PDB file of C-alpha atoms in Angstrom:
ATOM      1  CA  UNK A  24     192.338  48.612 -83.337  1.00 96.00           C
ATOM      2  CA  UNK A  25     188.883  47.496 -82.315  1.00 96.00           C
ATOM      3  CA  UNK A  26     186.623  47.457 -79.297  1.00 97.00           C
ATOM      4  CA  UNK A  27     184.629  44.325 -78.557  1.00 96.00           C
ATOM      5  CA  UNK A  28     181.741  44.661 -76.121  1.00 94.00           C
ATOM      6  CA  UNK A  29     179.729  41.920 -74.515  1.00 93.00           C
ATOM      7  CA  UNK A  30     177.495  41.227 -71.539  1.00 94.00           C
ATOM      8  CA  UNK A  31     174.140  42.635 -72.586  1.00 93.00           C
ATOM      9  CA  UNK A  32     170.903  40.757 -72.303  1.00 96.00           C
ATOM     10  CA  UNK A  33     167.432  40.623 -70.866  1.00 97.00           C
ATOM     11  CA  UNK A  34     167.064  41.280 -67.147  1.00 97.00           C
ATOM     12  CA  UNK A  35     164.133  41.911 -64.838  1.00 97.00           C
ATOM     13  CA  UNK A  36     163.695  45.260 -63.100  1.00 98.00           C
ATOM     14  CA  UNK A  37     165.899  45.371 -60.037  1.00 97.00           C
ATOM     15  CA  UNK A  38     168.370  42.967 -61.571  1.00 98.00           C
ATOM     16  CA  UNK A  39     172.037  43.393 -62.448  1.00 97.00           C
ATOM     17  CA  UNK A  40     174.250  43.103 -65.490  1.00 97.00           C
ATOM     18  CA  UNK A  41     177.952  43.476 -66.090  1.00 98.00           C
ATOM     19  CA  UNK A  42     179.146  44.752 -69.437  1.00 98.00           C
ATOM     20  CA  UNK A  43     182.721  44.411 -70.582  1.00 98.00           C
ATOM     21  CA  UNK A  44     184.635  45.849 -73.507  1.00 98.00           C
ATOM     22  CA  UNK A  45     188.133  44.935 -74.610  1.00 98.00           C
ATOM     23  CA  UNK A  46     190.343  47.042 -76.836  1.00 98.00           C
ATOM     24  CA  UNK A  47     192.589  44.986 -79.071  1.00 97.00           C
ATOM     25  CA  UNK A  48     194.967  45.445 -81.955  1.00 96.00           C
ATOM     26  CA  UNK A  49     198.123  47.492 -82.358  1.00 96.00           C
ATOM     27  CA  UNK A  50     197.778  49.707 -79.297  1.00 96.00           C
ATOM     28  CA  UNK A  51     200.412  51.903 -77.708  1.00 95.00           C
ATOM     29  CA  UNK A  52     198.213  53.421 -75.010  1.00 96.00           C
ATOM     30  CA  UNK A  53     194.557  53.614 -73.977  1.00 97.00           C
ATOM     31  CA  UNK A  54     193.339  56.808 -72.378  1.00 97.00           C
ATOM     32  CA  UNK A  55     189.748  57.549 -71.360  1.00 98.00           C
ATOM     33  CA  UNK A  56     187.332  54.636 -71.722  1.00 98.00           C
ATOM     34  CA  UNK A  57     183.603  54.867 -71.339  1.00 98.00           C
ATOM     35  CA  UNK A  58     180.104  53.638 -71.941  1.00 98.00           C
ATOM     36  CA  UNK A  59     177.309  55.375 -73.796  1.00 98.00           C
ATOM     37  CA  UNK A  60     173.783  54.277 -74.588  1.00 98.00           C
ATOM     38  CA  UNK A  61     171.188  54.981 -77.210  1.00 98.00           C
ATOM     39  CA  UNK A  62     167.514  54.276 -77.680  1.00 97.00           C
ATOM     40  CA  UNK A  63     165.757  54.558 -81.046  1.00 93.00           C
ATOM     41  CA  UNK A  64     164.944  58.127 -81.949  1.00 95.00           C
ATOM     42  CA  UNK A  65     167.213  59.646 -79.336  1.00 96.00           C
ATOM     43  CA  UNK A  66     170.785  60.835 -79.253  1.00 97.00           C
ATOM     44  CA  UNK A  67     173.504  58.674 -77.827  1.00 97.00           C
ATOM     45  CA  UNK A  68     174.123  59.671 -74.211  1.00 98.00           C
ATOM     46  CA  UNK A  69     176.935  59.301 -71.744  1.00 98.00           C
ATOM     47  CA  UNK A  70     176.623  56.619 -69.092  1.00 98.00           C
ATOM     48  CA  UNK A  71     180.048  56.693 -67.473  1.00 98.00           C
ATOM     49  CA  UNK A  72     183.717  57.298 -68.220  1.00 98.00           C
ATOM     50  CA  UNK A  73     186.955  56.358 -66.530  1.00 98.00           C
ATOM     51  CA  UNK A  74     190.428  57.774 -67.051  1.00 97.00           C
ATOM     52  CA  UNK A  75     193.571  55.695 -67.235  1.00 95.00           C
ATOM     53  CA  UNK A  76     194.261  56.800 -63.661  1.00 95.00           C
ATOM     54  CA  UNK A  77     190.870  55.653 -62.440  1.00 96.00           C
ATOM     55  CA  UNK A  78     188.954  58.926 -62.214  1.00 98.00           C
ATOM     56  CA  UNK A  79     185.294  58.313 -62.947  1.00 98.00           C
ATOM     57  CA  UNK A  80     182.332  60.303 -64.191  1.00 98.00           C
ATOM     58  CA  UNK A  81     178.698  59.166 -64.217  1.00 98.00           C
ATOM     59  CA  UNK A  82     175.448  60.362 -65.686  1.00 98.00           C
ATOM     60  CA  UNK A  83     173.016  61.396 -62.971  1.00 97.00           C
ATOM     61  CA  UNK A  84     170.569  58.763 -64.202  1.00 96.00           C
ATOM     62  CA  UNK A  85     172.908  55.890 -63.261  1.00 97.00           C
ATOM     63  CA  UNK A  86     174.843  57.408 -60.368  1.00 97.00           C
ATOM     64  CA  UNK A  87     174.644  55.184 -57.319  1.00 96.00           C
ATOM     65  CA  UNK A  88     173.464  52.197 -59.342  1.00 97.00           C
ATOM     66  CA  UNK A  89     176.408  51.662 -61.681  1.00 98.00           C
ATOM     67  CA  UNK A  90     180.144  51.255 -61.298  1.00 98.00           C
ATOM     68  CA  UNK A  91     182.665  51.668 -64.093  1.00 98.00           C
ATOM     69  CA  UNK A  92     186.076  50.069 -63.723  1.00 98.00           C
ATOM     70  CA  UNK A  93     188.974  49.054 -65.924  1.00 98.00           C
ATOM     71  CA  UNK A  94     191.870  46.666 -66.127  1.00 97.00           C
ATOM     72  CA  UNK A  95     194.674  48.579 -67.803  1.00 96.00           C
ATOM     73  CA  UNK A  96     196.769  45.458 -68.306  1.00 96.00           C
ATOM     74  CA  UNK A  97     193.939  43.935 -70.324  1.00 97.00           C
ATOM     75  CA  UNK A  98     192.786  47.169 -72.000  1.00 97.00           C
ATOM     76  CA  UNK A  99     189.312  46.307 -70.779  1.00 98.00           C
ATOM     77  CA  UNK A 100     186.555  48.445 -69.312  1.00 98.00           C
ATOM     78  CA  UNK A 101     183.632  47.141 -67.292  1.00 98.00           C
ATOM     79  CA  UNK A 102     180.234  48.523 -66.343  1.00 98.00           C
ATOM     80  CA  UNK A 103     178.455  46.920 -63.421  1.00 98.00           C
ATOM     81  CA  UNK A 104     174.813  47.952 -63.420  1.00 98.00           C
ATOM     82  CA  UNK A 105     172.593  47.225 -60.431  1.00 98.00           C
ATOM     83  CA  UNK A 106     168.945  47.898 -59.620  1.00 98.00           C
ATOM     84  CA  UNK A 107     168.208  48.142 -63.315  1.00 98.00           C
ATOM     85  CA  UNK A 108     165.094  49.996 -64.424  1.00 97.00           C
ATOM     86  CA  UNK A 109     163.056  49.737 -67.623  1.00 97.00           C
ATOM     87  CA  UNK A 110     164.382  53.158 -68.619  1.00 96.00           C
ATOM     88  CA  UNK A 111     167.886  51.667 -68.724  1.00 98.00           C
ATOM     89  CA  UNK A 112     166.823  49.700 -71.788  1.00 98.00           C
ATOM     90  CA  UNK A 113     169.093  50.744 -74.650  1.00 98.00           C
ATOM     91  CA  UNK A 114     171.949  49.701 -76.872  1.00 98.00           C
ATOM     92  CA  UNK A 115     175.140  50.233 -74.907  1.00 98.00           C
ATOM     93  CA  UNK A 116     178.317  51.260 -76.708  1.00 98.00           C
ATOM     94  CA  UNK A 117     181.850  51.323 -75.377  1.00 98.00           C
ATOM     95  CA  UNK A 118     184.207  54.099 -76.367  1.00 98.00           C
ATOM     96  CA  UNK A 119     187.909  54.727 -75.944  1.00 98.00           C
ATOM     97  CA  UNK A 120     190.611  57.217 -76.809  1.00 98.00           C
ATOM     98  CA  UNK A 121     193.533  55.198 -78.091  1.00 97.00           C
ATOM     99  CA  UNK A 122     196.990  55.953 -79.361  1.00 97.00           C
ATOM    100  CA  UNK A 123     197.678  53.266 -81.969  1.00 96.00           C
ATOM    101  CA  UNK A 124     201.132  51.766 -82.127  1.00 95.00           C
ATOM    102  CA  UNK A 125     203.307  53.748 -84.530  1.00 94.00           C
ATOM    103  CA  UNK A 126     200.983  56.739 -84.560  1.00 93.00           C
ATOM    104  CA  UNK A 127     201.452  60.190 -83.055  1.00 94.00           C
ATOM    105  CA  UNK A 128     197.747  60.981 -82.830  1.00 95.00           C
ATOM    106  CA  UNK A 129     195.071  59.651 -80.533  1.00 96.00           C
ATOM    107  CA  UNK A 130     191.919  58.395 -82.161  1.00 97.00           C
ATOM    108  CA  UNK A 131     188.463  57.829 -80.742  1.00 98.00           C
ATOM    109  CA  UNK A 132     187.009  54.377 -81.229  1.00 98.00           C
ATOM    110  CA  UNK A 133     183.544  52.906 -80.766  1.00 98.00           C
ATOM    111  CA  UNK A 134     182.662  49.317 -80.119  1.00 96.00           C
ATOM    112  CA  UNK A 135     179.671  47.562 -81.564  1.00 93.00           C
ATOM    113  CA  UNK A 136     176.598  47.967 -79.421  1.00 93.00           C
ATOM    114  CA  UNK A 137     175.270  45.449 -76.962  1.00 96.00           C
ATOM    115  CA  UNK A 138     171.557  45.407 -76.215  1.00 97.00           C
ATOM    116  CA  UNK A 139     170.365  45.744 -72.637  1.00 98.00           C
ATOM    117  CA  UNK A 140     166.663  45.136 -72.086  1.00 98.00           C
ATOM    118  CA  UNK A 141     165.082  45.601 -68.681  1.00 98.00           C
ATOM    119  CA  UNK A 142     161.627  44.082 -68.614  1.00 96.00           C
ATOM    120  CA  UNK A 143     159.472  41.788 -66.561  1.00 94.00           C
TER     121      UNK A 143
END
C-alpha cells in the first residue's frame, strides 16, 4: 500500500492550488484521509481531514480558504487551496488509515511530501 501525492508548486499570494493523493496497492478499505504540512524546524501540523462518509475537519489557519474532498471509488483525496498566503508555504503530506487486503488491522500511511511555495 502506498500514497502518491502530487499537485504542489510555486504560486503567487492570492493564487490557488489543488493537491491530490491516491492510495494504491492491496487495499480492502480506506477510512480517514487527510493532509498535513510541515516547515523546517517545526512539527507537522494538521491541515484537514475527511472521513469515508464525507465529514470534514479543518485547521483554523486554512478554514474558509481550503476544501478537502475525496473520491472513494478512486481512493483519492484532494485539497483545493485558495487565496494562498506566504505562511502556507510548506511540504504537504497526505495521510490515510487503511485496512490492507487480507489484514485484520488498520494501518496509518503517509505519502511522500509535495512542496507548496507561496511567493511573489
